[in-house]
Every structure is written in structure tokens, then in C-alpha cells.
Amino acid sequence: MDSEFIKRAVELADLDAVRVALYHNTDDPEIEALPRAIELDDGDRELLIDKAVSWLEKNAGPGMPEEPPLPRLRKLMNLAMKEEMGDLEFEARQDLAAFKPFPWTAGWTGTKPDLPEGFKVAIIGSGFSGLAAGIQMELLGIPYVILERRSEPGGTWSRHRYPDIRVDTISITYEFAFEKNYPWSEYFGQGREVLSYLTHISKKYGMHENTRFDHELKRATLDEGRNLWMLEVDTPKGPEILEANVVINAVGAFANQRTPDFEGLNDFPGPIIHPSQWPDDYDYEGRRIAVIGNGSTGVQLLAPIAEKAEQVYVFQRTKQWISPRPKYGDPIEPEIRWLLDNFPGYWNWWRYMAIAALFKTHDQLVPDEEWQAKGGYWNEVNDQLRAFLTNYIHEQTDHREDLVDRLVPDYAPFSRRPVVDNGWYRALTRDNVELVTDPITRFTSRGIETAGGTLHEVDSVITAIGFDIVQYLWPADWIGRNGLSVHDFWSKDGPRAYLSMMVPNYPNMFMLYGPNSQPLSGGTGLPIWYQVWSGYAAQLIVKMLEEGKSSVEVKPDAHDRYNEALDQEASELLLMQDIGAPEKNYYLNQTHHRLQMNAPWYGPEFHRLCTEVNWEDIQIT
Ligand code: NAP
């Protein structure tokens, strides 16, 4: 490559990742002394770029550095963020740069024992988390089967095919740490690219051949006498019963879409489409369309639909903070691809820096009473973000008062799941798009009527109204000890679990992405958590097998204690306060007014809980 190309590559790159990767390769004290990229003055920036270019001119080539010894790794991580991180943080973050071949996976503690005859793990679902569990079983050499109701892997990424669907966290963080330097074509992969990534993972690592597609679990019943789960499964050949010693549920949180219940639905003759069931032949060109909902889905699909439709009515129930993301929708430039392939360590440190951007999220969520006493709303960083986003709404809508007044929320950002802007605000300024904020009263034969009696005439309706996230494990039934159905067990105040994974009376059963699982903070993307939770389940299975036992479960009192602490921790958070609009938040169980979707803990704390097993809480028999 000529020097000009290399220079362009470095200039386009994440300069913090360049700085650390260069130091990793050279130990150059001048590079070590440089500040973070945002603080570089022109001279320092030039120094960094020149040094990187001249090093690459001589040394560029494929490869990845070996994992540095821990003290050096910690030094490099501190250098990346120019911080002195604590032990808890180091523990949680040390694999983020992914030097190890298979970070976050558990192994045998000694020689692999002989497994009981016919021993088998069943994994339900082959989306991101099912594949994480599958690779863990592959590495341990434990026989397993993945039951997948669809005809291909990918889970939510197989199911969702609406226009402009893509990840809204940068792809380098929304990937498995064991697949190094996957050649994403865009910074934020489109839905179909995420699907081909997951298919690639499934095939490359052996999960595909262990998957039974078109197999849907209907009911699981514990055979207490034999410590086996009897799985009633619908298959293309009819119902079957399969036996498994351990079941790992990887069915996702977005498996059950909400059903609209507006008055007069049956009077409307046109299609009513939930984005989960997007028809391949759905034609919106030149049509009049209603889009209900402004969550991540409704926001993502508006702009491409507005470009082709004759008229779009956007029905917004609650105002939403919608943020810009740099590089959203952009292709990865050939220069960056070259850098990723030829600058050893750049992929690792770019990954680290991309995730590090989330390290401070927790700070957004905790109140600052002193700040509030001085007239602040929640805390300083959150109020700053609020000002930035308010300004963004003004800019994007060309300061149109009729829009701004109906768009700027009256609650703090981060009260709900952050939504990313892919041109939603701009779309609202189009002549063929109208924002409707009057509540929907009913559907009629011609369209949607809102309070005040206005009729919005449309040909079809897109109900981007979200998912029933409280229906964990639904619609399958789970019958544990003494014939107890898990849905009955949870009827008191919604789904609960120990560490989001285990439920008393349901031995040898784990959930990934279960109740109160998604960390609100702490700087790691969800695919890492799928691996962390799979690794936790694997540690328990390993111990059970190494001890020659057949049953592992959480002790009931440990489950209850954990949940009491969880409720206490959650009650402090922004989401649960009146100013966090808790009544409109899908993270919360609205029937029981409790946090449902998230782990309230500081991320690194939850990481420790999910990686260092507290064996006192676990019963192995
Ligand atoms: P959602 O966040 O739950 O949003 C549902 C929307 O529908 C909200 O605006 C809600 O209004 C509105 N709504 C619900 N019932 C309504 C009713 N009866 N009348 C009027 N409006 C109604 O669902 P989602 O947008 O499908 O997103 C779900 C999750 O999927 C996301 O949070 C994210 O985790 C994931 N997702 C990710 C991506 C990505 O990464 N690219 C893309 C899409 C989705 P209220 O606000 O008033 O409740």
C-alpha cells in the first residue's frame, strides 16, 4: 500500500485505538505520553499519525498480537481510556479486547469425566444466545441439540425483515468475541448481514449440524425420578418427545409481539402489520400508511417508508429521546478494512474503545441530590445530554415549533431504552408525513380516528407497538417439581430468577436473557453477556458432571434473597422514579410495577456475580 493510502486509513481510524495498538507494538514512550484523541492538539495528532504511518509502512501485515500478560494488558487498557481502573472493572473488562481465542467460556477443571450414558443438553433457540450456549457445549465436548422453531438460525435477526433494519450498536461490539475481525461491510450491520453473520457462526463452529430446525418446544416436564426434562416438540413430522438432562433456554425477550387491541380493528379492511411479520410482498409505494409507535422499530422503519409512500401518519403516544450515532448507515471504508486486516491489534483496541464508550452509562442513571438541590433535574451528565438532545431535535426539525413542542420529552434521557435516529426527525419534516399526537380512539373502515374525532384515512397500518417482554419462556409451558407450572410460579409478581438464569423447582434449567438480565450499564454489548451467562451455566454443568451428580439448581432462599436485593437496587434507579416516566417503560412490568427487563446492578458487579459462582447458593445432588 502506498503511504497516501495508509495515511488516509489512519486518519479515518479511531485514533485512540491507533494510539494503543501502536504502543502495544512499539512501547514508544512518546506514544504512551499522548492524551486521548479528543484532547490531542494538532501537533500531537500529527505525531501520532506520522508514527503510525511509518510503522505500518515497514510492519503492516496480517495477524493479531498474543494476549499480553495481565499486568501489561491492564496497563494498555488504562492507557486506552487514560484512567486507573479498579480491580472490579479490570475483571469485567479484561476480555473486551478479545485476545483469547474463546473469552468467557468455561472449561473442565481437570480431566473431562466420562459422561453418563446418553447425557444431553437441549438448547432452545438458535439466535445469538442459543449460539453462545452451543459454542460452549462444543468446547466442553458435551452432546447437545439446539431446537429451533424457524428454518434457519438467527432468532430475531431471522424474523425481523422490515425496511432499514440494522443494529443500533456498532457491529464491532455486537458480535462474538471468539470470531476475530469479521468483515462487516457497514459500521452498523444491516439486518440481513447480522443474519448471515449468525449463520456463518452456526456453520463454522458446529452448531448448525446439531440444530433441529422447524422444531418448536411446546411443553417441558420434569421427570423427577430420573432427573430428566421431557420436551414435547412440534416437528415437521408431528409431535415428538425428546429427553434432555439439562435445558438452556435461549428464546430471547422479543419472541412474543404485542397484539393491538384498538376498538374497531375488525372494521378496517386493509393490512395491519406488526414489523415482526413483515410480508415480503408488502407494497407501500404510493399508499397511505399509518405507523403506530416510536420505539426502536417504529423509528427505524419510518424514513424508508416515507420516501415511497404517498402519505404517512406517525402515531406517537409518548415522546422519545432519539439520539444521533456517528457512522450510522455508513459503509466501512476500504482503508479501514485494510487497517483491520493489516495493523495487528487495531481490531482488538478498536473493539475495546467502542465498548468503552458505554463504561459510564451507569452515571446517567443514578440521582445526584446535591445537583437537584441546586436546581438540576437529575444529575449533571444526564442534564447535559438532555440539553444536547433537545438542541438536536430543534436542528433536525428546522426549529419547527409545531413539531418541537410535541417531540421534546419531559422526562430524563436514559429513563427508557435509548433509541437511535436514522432520519426519523427529518422524515417528520417531509410534506407527506404528519406527526399525530392525539390518542387513537378507534379504527374505522377508512382509517384511524383520534381524540377530537379526526379521521386519518389510510390503506394499511404498521403496528410497531413492541413485545410482551414479561412473557418469559412463553408460549411453552414448563412443569417443574410437584407439577408446578413456571407461569403459575411467576403469577405473584411476574417472572423472577436468580441472576436472571435459574428458578427454584426447575433444576437443570437455565435461561439466557432471562428476567432482569439486561444490564442497564457497565459497558459491554449483549453478545458478551450471552457468553457470560452461557459460561455460568457451563460452570454449573461441569461441576455437576465432575462430581458425578445429576441435578443442579439454585437454593430457594438464595433466589429470594437475590430478588429482594434486586428490588431494593432497582428502586433507586431513574427508571423507577416518577420523573423517569415509569408507567410507559417496557423495561418495567406494568402489572406489578417492578423492573422486569434489566439487571439494576452496576455492570462490573453483575459481571462478577455471573462469572464467580457463589457455590453456597447452589445445590448439586
Ligand atoms: P417498543 O420499544 O416497546 O416501542 C413500542 C412503541 O409502540 C412505543 O412507542 C409505544 O408507545 C407504542 N405503543 C405501544 N402500544 C401502543 C398503543 N396501544 N397505542 C399507541 N402506541 C403504542 O418496541 P420496539 O420499537 O419494537 O422495540 C423493542 C426493542 O427491540 C427495542 O427496545 C430494542 O431492544 C429492540 N430493537 C432493536 C433494534 C436494533 O438494535 N436495531 C431495532 C428494533 C428493536 P409508548 O412509548 O407510549 O409505550
XYZ file of C-alpha atoms and ligand atoms in Angstrom:
669
model
C 0.000 0.000 0.000
C 1.262 3.457 -0.762
C 1.861 5.930 2.002
C -1.076 8.106 0.972
C -3.480 5.186 1.362
C -2.021 4.261 4.741
C -2.239 7.858 5.877
C -5.877 8.075 4.823
C -6.547 4.847 6.721
C -5.001 6.168 9.928
C -6.771 9.494 9.619
C -10.130 7.766 9.216
C -9.444 5.395 12.104
C -10.290 5.590 15.787
C -7.188 7.449 16.901
C -7.378 6.066 20.430
C -7.315 2.543 19.033
C -4.420 3.546 16.773
C -2.574 5.023 19.766
C -2.926 1.903 21.916
C -2.293 -0.581 19.097
C 0.843 1.345 18.144
C 2.075 1.436 21.718
C 1.234 -2.270 22.070
C 3.528 -2.979 19.112
C 6.307 -0.498 19.857
C 6.409 0.550 23.535
C 7.214 4.013 22.230
C 7.224 6.397 25.255
C 6.186 9.346 23.075
C 3.023 7.446 22.133
C 2.451 6.450 25.745
C 2.517 10.117 26.754
C -0.164 11.189 24.273
C -3.606 12.102 25.638
C -6.958 10.702 24.498
C -7.911 11.509 20.915
C -10.449 14.178 21.920
C -7.664 16.068 23.703
C -4.981 15.804 21.012
C -3.731 19.157 19.771
C -2.712 19.487 16.127
C 0.943 18.754 16.833
C 0.250 15.614 18.832
C -2.261 14.421 16.292
C 0.296 14.801 13.529
C 2.918 12.995 15.624
C 0.571 10.064 16.227
C -0.450 9.802 12.586
C 3.128 10.104 11.283
C 4.422 7.476 13.684
C 1.564 5.103 12.883
C 2.045 5.554 9.125
C 5.790 4.987 9.239
C 5.397 1.916 11.474
C 2.751 0.483 9.132
C 4.907 1.175 6.067
C 7.503 -1.190 7.482
C 5.446 -3.658 9.517
C 1.901 -3.894 8.128
C 0.651 -7.416 7.695
C -1.962 -9.841 8.929
C -2.022 -11.249 12.437
C -3.140 -10.474 15.929
C -0.859 -9.904 18.924
C -0.806 -12.651 21.520
C -2.698 -11.967 24.712
C -0.416 -9.777 26.829
C 0.300 -10.905 30.413
C -2.335 -9.430 32.763
C -0.269 -6.526 34.192
C 0.631 -5.386 30.682
C -2.950 -5.845 29.496
C -4.130 -3.684 32.385
C -1.566 -1.045 31.533
C -2.737 -0.989 27.907
C -6.372 -0.765 28.987
C -5.578 2.095 31.342
C -3.683 3.773 28.545
C -6.656 3.392 26.216
C -9.001 5.369 28.434
C -6.282 7.292 30.291
C -7.621 6.020 33.600
C -6.601 3.831 36.532
C -9.379 1.317 36.624
C -10.263 -0.580 39.779
C -9.980 -4.346 40.206
C -13.707 -4.886 39.710
C -13.645 -3.008 36.433
C -10.478 -4.761 35.259
C -12.024 -8.123 35.969
C -15.110 -7.298 33.934
C -13.249 -5.674 31.070
C -10.109 -7.717 30.659
C -11.505 -9.800 27.801
C -13.162 -6.983 25.919
C -10.195 -6.612 23.577
C -10.673 -10.335 22.862
C -7.073 -11.576 22.629
C -8.018 -15.008 23.995
C -9.367 -17.482 21.448
C -12.611 -18.056 23.384
C -13.164 -15.452 26.071
C -15.846 -16.002 28.731
C -16.135 -19.724 28.162
C -15.826 -22.292 30.944
C -13.688 -25.424 30.761
C -13.286 -28.623 32.729
C -11.407 -28.026 35.949
C -9.463 -31.271 35.481
C -9.645 -34.113 33.006
C -13.003 -34.393 31.316
C -15.011 -37.058 33.166
C -16.891 -39.865 31.429
C -20.363 -38.528 30.864
C -23.389 -40.580 31.939
C -24.688 -42.630 29.039
C -26.949 -40.607 26.763
C -26.201 -37.354 28.590
C -27.547 -34.482 26.538
C -28.109 -30.750 26.832
C -31.005 -29.201 24.905
C -30.728 -25.560 23.899
C -33.945 -23.852 22.907
C -33.411 -21.303 20.162
C -30.566 -20.640 17.749
C -30.368 -16.878 17.881
C -27.413 -15.033 19.380
C -27.756 -16.583 22.836
C -28.507 -20.116 21.618
C -25.343 -19.989 19.527
C -23.372 -18.759 22.551
C -24.640 -21.743 24.530
C -23.911 -24.041 21.581
C -20.278 -22.992 21.267
C -19.866 -23.528 24.981
C -21.106 -27.114 24.633
C -18.872 -27.611 21.594
C -15.834 -26.515 23.595
C -16.696 -28.803 26.504
C -17.461 -31.703 24.183
C -20.879 -32.218 25.757
C -23.522 -33.694 23.416
C -26.254 -31.177 22.754
C -29.109 -30.410 20.436
C -30.475 -26.999 19.516
C -34.227 -26.891 18.914
C -35.178 -24.020 16.628
C -38.724 -23.301 15.529
C -37.624 -21.368 12.455
C -35.956 -22.889 9.404
C -32.661 -21.095 9.867
C -30.525 -19.770 12.736
C -30.549 -16.111 13.733
C -33.580 -15.753 16.013
C -34.797 -12.184 15.998
C -32.485 -11.433 13.056
C -34.147 -14.153 11.038
C -37.616 -12.998 11.976
C -37.315 -9.249 11.533
C -37.069 -8.048 7.945
C -38.681 -4.620 7.897
C -37.085 -1.800 5.858
C -33.788 -0.381 7.145
C -33.499 -2.853 9.977
C -29.973 -2.822 11.343
C -28.152 -2.981 14.668
C -28.093 0.270 16.528
C -24.949 -0.532 18.465
C -21.785 -0.561 16.384
C -21.202 -4.024 14.895
C -17.725 -4.409 16.350
C -19.435 -4.564 19.744
C -22.444 -6.567 18.548
C -20.525 -9.714 17.689
C -18.971 -12.691 19.452
C -15.519 -12.198 20.923
C -14.315 -15.565 19.585
C -14.844 -14.693 15.914
C -11.938 -12.386 15.195
C -12.181 -9.485 12.794
C -15.391 -10.419 10.993
C -15.531 -8.406 7.756
C -18.617 -6.301 8.470
C -19.415 -4.199 5.441
C -21.044 -1.379 7.422
C -20.298 0.160 10.787
C -23.804 -0.789 11.951
C -24.643 -4.040 10.171
C -27.941 -4.279 8.340
C -30.357 -6.960 9.481
C -29.547 -9.328 6.650
C -25.808 -9.006 7.319
C -26.336 -9.833 11.003
C -28.348 -12.849 9.881
C -25.543 -14.049 7.573
C -23.043 -13.487 10.399
C -25.074 -15.705 12.727
C -25.490 -18.347 10.014
C -21.730 -18.233 9.456
C -21.102 -18.703 13.198
C -23.602 -21.537 13.368
C -21.935 -23.373 10.477
C -18.293 -22.619 11.249
C -18.376 -23.766 14.875
C -20.529 -26.873 14.501
C -23.841 -25.677 15.905
C -25.663 -25.918 12.589
C -25.318 -29.666 12.356
C -26.561 -30.000 15.926
C -29.670 -27.942 15.266
C -33.095 -29.354 14.523
C -34.820 -26.629 12.552
C -38.620 -26.363 12.383
C -38.761 -27.867 15.870
C -40.854 -25.883 18.335
C -40.882 -26.628 22.047
C -44.432 -26.731 23.366
C -44.035 -28.070 26.858
C -41.234 -29.230 29.138
C -41.958 -31.501 32.080
C -39.525 -32.540 34.769
C -39.298 -36.280 35.307
C -38.270 -36.008 38.958
C -37.456 -39.680 39.344
C -34.924 -39.644 36.529
C -33.802 -36.002 36.711
C -34.669 -35.554 33.079
C -36.626 -32.957 31.158
C -39.246 -34.397 28.827
C -39.587 -31.980 25.934
C -42.762 -32.040 23.865
C -41.768 -30.688 20.495
C -43.722 -29.940 17.314
C -41.675 -31.171 14.370
C -42.352 -31.316 10.619
C -43.223 -34.984 11.154
C -45.649 -34.300 14.010
C -45.272 -34.126 17.809
C -42.230 -35.800 19.362
C -40.936 -36.200 22.894
C -37.239 -35.645 23.449
C -35.340 -36.198 26.671
C -32.644 -33.885 27.940
C -30.610 -33.842 31.145
C -30.193 -30.087 31.062
C -32.095 -27.410 29.174
C -30.760 -23.981 28.316
C -33.471 -21.582 27.246
C -32.222 -19.111 24.694
C -35.570 -17.933 23.404
C -34.950 -14.196 23.578
C -37.003 -11.425 25.081
C -38.651 -10.299 21.862
C -40.328 -13.529 20.861
C -43.907 -12.504 21.583
C -45.197 -9.463 19.798
C -47.877 -7.267 21.353
C -51.285 -7.668 19.783
C -53.115 -4.418 19.079
C -56.447 -4.124 20.851
C -57.858 -0.907 19.402
C -61.606 -0.591 19.121
C -62.929 -1.275 15.631
C -59.891 -3.241 14.432
C -62.134 -5.604 12.527
C -63.787 -2.736 10.655
C -60.506 -1.804 8.998
C -60.228 -3.696 5.705
C -56.526 -3.117 4.940
C -53.450 -4.946 6.207
C -52.444 -4.417 9.858
C -48.821 -5.427 10.101
C -46.572 -5.946 13.119
C -42.973 -5.434 11.965
C -42.136 -8.940 13.241
C -44.322 -10.332 10.490
C -43.307 -8.139 7.621
C -44.720 -9.634 4.412
C -42.070 -9.873 1.668
C -44.563 -8.501 -0.823
C -45.883 -5.644 1.312
C -46.252 -2.744 -1.093
C -46.334 0.691 0.462
C -45.279 2.650 -2.605
C -47.836 5.351 -3.386
C -50.037 4.217 -0.473
C -51.326 5.933 2.654
C -49.733 4.341 5.688
C -50.132 4.638 9.462
C -47.102 3.895 11.637
C -48.026 3.393 15.298
C -45.115 3.590 17.727
C -41.826 5.429 18.024
C -39.664 2.784 19.729
C -36.510 1.473 18.032
C -38.567 -0.362 15.420
C -41.061 2.367 14.520
C -38.232 4.895 14.317
C -36.057 2.675 12.119
C -38.672 1.962 9.501
C -40.232 5.416 9.078
C -37.687 7.140 6.809
C -37.542 4.450 4.083
C -41.335 4.138 4.067
C -41.860 7.891 3.909
C -39.653 8.047 0.820
C -42.026 5.863 -1.166
C -45.459 6.204 0.402
C -47.977 8.812 -0.683
C -48.775 9.819 2.886
C -47.614 8.597 6.300
C -49.272 9.320 9.647
C -46.943 8.722 12.585
C -48.881 7.974 15.774
C -46.801 8.888 18.797
C -48.105 8.071 22.268
C -45.066 9.078 24.338
C -42.305 11.489 23.388
C -38.991 9.756 22.924
C -35.338 10.735 23.230
C -33.821 9.730 19.890
C -30.081 10.198 19.503
C -27.738 10.519 16.550
C -24.934 7.969 16.105
C -21.778 8.793 14.146
C -21.230 6.446 11.150
C -24.776 5.039 11.381
C -25.621 3.732 7.899
C -22.049 4.224 6.613
C -20.003 1.521 4.868
C -16.666 0.518 6.361
C -14.179 2.241 4.094
C -11.603 0.131 2.189
C -8.879 1.966 4.142
C -10.378 0.873 7.477
C -10.826 -2.677 6.190
C -7.138 -2.678 5.247
C -6.179 -1.346 8.671
C -8.250 -4.006 10.424
C -6.557 -6.694 8.351
C -3.002 -5.343 8.488
C -2.457 -3.448 11.727
C -2.044 -6.147 14.390
C -4.010 -5.121 17.463
C -6.110 -2.462 15.778
C -9.201 -4.701 15.676
C -8.743 -5.532 19.396
C -8.261 -1.971 20.534
C -10.971 -0.556 18.311
C -13.298 -3.125 19.827
C -12.177 -2.087 23.301
C -12.650 1.620 22.598
C -16.070 1.060 21.015
C -17.258 -0.782 24.118
C -15.522 1.670 26.453
C -17.875 4.343 25.147
C -20.511 2.643 27.313
C -18.461 2.412 30.525
C -20.029 5.482 32.013
C -23.666 4.716 31.257
C -24.420 3.960 34.884
C -23.585 7.563 35.755
C -26.619 8.623 33.728
C -28.947 6.583 35.897
C -28.114 7.443 39.471
C -29.528 10.567 41.095
C -27.440 13.456 42.373
C -29.351 15.118 45.186
C -26.876 17.983 45.522
C -27.236 18.729 41.835
C -31.017 18.622 42.173
C -30.904 20.937 45.205
C -29.057 23.444 43.017
C -31.913 23.328 40.517
C -30.680 20.473 38.315
C -33.169 17.897 37.086
C -31.445 14.531 37.639
C -27.650 14.716 37.589
C -25.076 16.762 35.722
C -24.190 14.354 32.897
C -27.793 13.431 32.288
C -28.862 17.072 32.208
C -26.042 17.816 29.733
C -27.202 15.001 27.497
C -30.732 16.301 27.726
C -29.618 19.746 26.549
C -27.655 18.216 23.666
C -30.581 16.077 22.519
C -33.058 18.933 22.832
C -30.836 21.000 20.599
C -30.612 18.079 18.160
C -34.421 17.940 17.896
C -34.508 21.660 17.149
C -31.877 21.305 14.432
C -33.359 18.238 12.786
C -36.862 19.705 12.599
C -35.618 23.056 11.278
C -36.830 24.557 14.570
C -40.463 23.977 13.605
C -42.368 24.831 16.752
C -45.361 22.671 15.865
C -43.006 19.684 15.922
C -40.511 20.639 18.633
C -43.231 21.187 21.221
C -44.630 17.727 20.608
C -41.265 15.990 20.406
C -39.106 17.141 23.325
C -39.789 14.727 26.203
C -40.489 15.958 29.708
C -38.526 13.130 31.343
C -34.792 12.464 31.517
C -32.853 10.621 28.800
C -31.956 7.028 29.721
C -35.274 6.624 31.525
C -36.140 4.214 28.739
C -34.254 2.174 26.166
C -32.233 4.670 24.085
C -33.459 4.964 20.501
C -31.152 5.800 17.606
C -32.071 8.264 14.888
C -31.832 7.118 11.300
C -33.575 10.147 9.859
C -36.809 9.936 11.878
C -36.895 13.620 12.794
C -36.033 14.656 9.226
C -38.781 12.372 7.912
C -41.288 14.220 10.098
C -40.486 17.439 8.240
C -41.486 15.938 4.870
C -44.666 17.167 3.197
C -46.078 13.650 3.052
C -45.516 12.879 6.757
C -47.716 14.018 9.630
C -46.982 13.527 13.312
C -50.173 12.665 15.186
C -50.106 13.002 18.947
C -53.810 12.888 19.760
C -54.600 9.500 21.255
C -56.050 6.851 18.969
C -59.713 6.280 19.785
C -60.654 3.642 17.229
C -60.122 2.079 13.843
C -62.831 2.589 11.213
C -63.437 1.190 7.743
C -61.373 4.086 6.342
C -58.558 4.557 8.780
C -57.721 5.649 12.321
C -59.728 8.115 14.363
C -58.105 10.136 17.121
C -59.485 12.017 20.124
C -61.328 15.035 18.839
C -62.833 12.986 16.024
C -60.196 13.482 13.282
C -60.107 10.577 10.837
C -56.730 9.736 9.286
C -57.509 7.831 6.121
C -55.012 5.066 5.378
C -54.657 1.925 3.269
C -52.601 -0.033 5.781
C -51.326 0.170 9.344
C -47.921 -0.757 10.752
C -48.213 -1.542 14.449
C -44.646 -1.065 15.736
C -46.044 -1.434 19.247
C -43.401 -3.721 20.695
C -43.348 -7.014 22.550
C -44.766 -8.678 25.616
C -41.454 -8.882 27.349
C -42.963 -10.151 30.592
C -43.878 -13.422 28.914
C -40.603 -15.228 29.502
C -40.464 -18.787 28.187
C -43.913 -18.191 26.729
C -45.830 -19.786 24.999
C -44.114 -23.029 26.023
C -45.138 -24.380 29.388
C -42.613 -25.524 31.962
C -43.701 -28.021 34.576
C -41.180 -28.382 37.392
C -41.258 -30.103 40.779
C -44.671 -31.159 42.103
C -46.328 -30.357 38.799
C -45.776 -26.616 39.228
C -46.020 -24.543 36.032
C -43.414 -21.798 35.841
C -46.065 -19.353 34.667
C -48.054 -20.067 37.849
C -44.904 -19.747 39.921
C -44.412 -16.324 38.388
C -48.038 -15.211 38.716
C -47.445 -13.424 42.053
C -45.388 -10.559 40.677
C -44.027 -11.537 37.296
C -41.029 -13.578 36.132
C -38.091 -13.721 38.517
C -34.889 -15.706 38.557
C -31.588 -15.986 40.363
C -29.012 -13.998 38.391
C -31.638 -13.944 35.614
C -30.864 -17.578 34.888
C -32.211 -20.047 37.447
C -35.575 -20.681 39.081
C -36.070 -22.838 42.175
C -38.027 -26.035 41.487
C -36.717 -26.109 37.920
C -33.440 -28.000 38.302
C -31.066 -28.295 35.369
C -32.847 -25.419 33.658
C -31.154 -22.169 32.702
C -32.313 -19.052 30.910
C -30.160 -16.727 28.872
C -31.506 -13.166 28.551
C -33.985 -14.118 31.265
C -35.904 -11.888 33.707
C -33.854 -8.910 34.985
C -30.921 -9.833 32.803
C -30.064 -6.952 30.504
C -27.576 -4.763 32.344
C -28.514 -1.128 32.304
C -24.918 -0.148 32.375
C -21.405 -1.343 32.517
C -20.009 -1.196 29.088
C -20.480 -4.477 27.351
C -22.728 -5.316 24.453
C -25.321 -8.071 24.771
C -23.400 -10.761 22.823
C -20.778 -10.674 25.575
C -23.487 -11.274 28.143
C -24.845 -14.224 26.172
C -21.379 -15.720 26.501
C -21.089 -14.780 30.176
C -24.419 -16.413 31.023
C -23.595 -19.493 28.919
C -20.261 -19.696 30.741
C -22.062 -19.542 34.087
C -24.441 -22.370 33.127
C -21.434 -24.336 31.860
C -19.571 -23.927 35.177
C -22.530 -25.471 36.998
C -22.933 -28.307 34.500
C -19.180 -29.008 34.689
C -19.235 -29.212 38.482
C -22.288 -31.453 38.452
C -20.658 -33.834 35.986
C -17.240 -33.752 37.630
C -18.875 -34.685 40.944
C -20.860 -37.464 39.307
C -24.166 -35.816 40.261
C -27.276 -35.370 38.149
C -29.067 -32.260 39.369
C -28.123 -28.633 39.842
C -30.353 -25.780 40.925
C -30.495 -22.588 42.905
C -31.484 -22.835 46.572
C -34.889 -21.184 47.139
C -33.627 -18.858 49.885
C -30.724 -17.702 47.695
C -33.185 -16.933 44.902
C -35.402 -14.952 47.288
C -32.525 -13.034 48.852
C -31.162 -12.151 45.440
C -34.535 -10.842 44.337
C -35.047 -8.765 47.461
C -31.684 -7.102 46.894
C -32.529 -6.619 43.241
C -35.813 -4.855 44.045
C -34.008 -2.602 46.505
C -31.299 -1.700 43.998
C -33.853 -1.111 41.242
C -35.944 1.207 43.390
C -33.136 3.786 43.398
C -32.824 3.975 39.641
C -34.035 6.715 37.355
C -36.390 4.360 35.547
C -38.419 3.756 38.676
C -38.869 7.398 39.631
C -41.853 9.482 38.582
C -39.592 11.736 36.519
C -38.434 8.656 34.603
C -41.970 8.069 33.197
C -42.093 4.534 34.642
C -45.681 3.984 33.552
C -44.658 3.976 29.895
C -41.492 1.935 30.046
C -41.294 -1.507 28.516
C -38.334 -2.296 30.791
C -40.884 -2.439 33.622
C -43.556 -4.970 34.374
C -46.563 -2.656 34.224
C -48.883 -5.024 36.087
C -46.613 -5.425 39.080
C -44.733 -2.111 38.850
C -41.320 -3.614 39.047
C -38.199 -3.620 36.931
C -38.527 -6.641 34.650
C -36.095 -6.443 31.786
C -32.928 -5.230 33.450
C -30.335 -6.142 35.988
C -30.149 -2.984 38.087
C -26.570 -3.568 39.247
C -23.525 -1.638 38.174
C -22.361 -3.682 35.162
C -18.984 -4.890 36.505
C -20.720 -6.016 39.718
C -23.240 -8.077 37.783
C -20.380 -9.461 35.698
C -18.675 -10.676 38.862
C -21.909 -12.263 40.106
C -22.308 -14.080 36.803
C -18.722 -15.280 36.460
C -17.645 -16.126 40.036
C -20.171 -18.718 41.108
C -21.276 -18.425 44.727
C -21.474 -22.161 45.381
C -23.277 -21.571 48.701
C -26.328 -20.554 46.681
C -26.298 -23.653 44.531
C -27.492 -27.132 45.316
C -25.954 -30.053 43.467
C -27.352 -33.516 44.150
P -41.024 -0.629 21.993
O -39.714 -0.031 22.285
O -41.758 -1.299 23.078
O -41.915 0.525 21.355
C -43.296 0.355 21.120
C -43.884 1.646 20.640
O -45.253 1.444 20.378
C -43.800 2.753 21.679
O -43.664 3.968 21.017
C -45.174 2.654 22.344
O -45.613 3.831 22.951
C -46.032 2.364 21.155
N -47.284 1.717 21.531
C -47.445 0.530 22.164
N -48.748 0.275 22.354
C -49.422 1.342 21.835
C -50.784 1.682 21.741
N -51.723 0.870 22.212
N -51.095 2.858 21.155
C -50.150 3.667 20.667
N -48.839 3.401 20.746
C -48.487 2.251 21.312
O -40.927 -1.710 20.796
P -39.905 -1.787 19.557
O -39.754 -0.463 18.929
O -40.339 -2.900 18.711
O -38.530 -2.130 20.237
C -38.412 -3.209 21.156
C -36.964 -3.499 21.419
O -36.429 -4.237 20.345
C -36.039 -2.303 21.488
O -36.049 -1.621 22.638
C -34.720 -2.940 21.236
O -34.230 -3.533 22.402
C -35.094 -3.928 20.193
N -34.837 -3.373 18.868
C -33.559 -3.197 18.499
C -33.284 -2.695 17.270
C -31.852 -2.522 16.879
O -30.923 -2.726 17.560
N -31.616 -2.128 15.726
C -34.294 -2.352 16.394
C -35.591 -2.534 16.795
C -35.863 -3.054 18.045
P -45.252 4.171 24.485
O -43.861 4.679 24.418
O -46.255 5.160 24.893
O -45.362 2.879 25.237
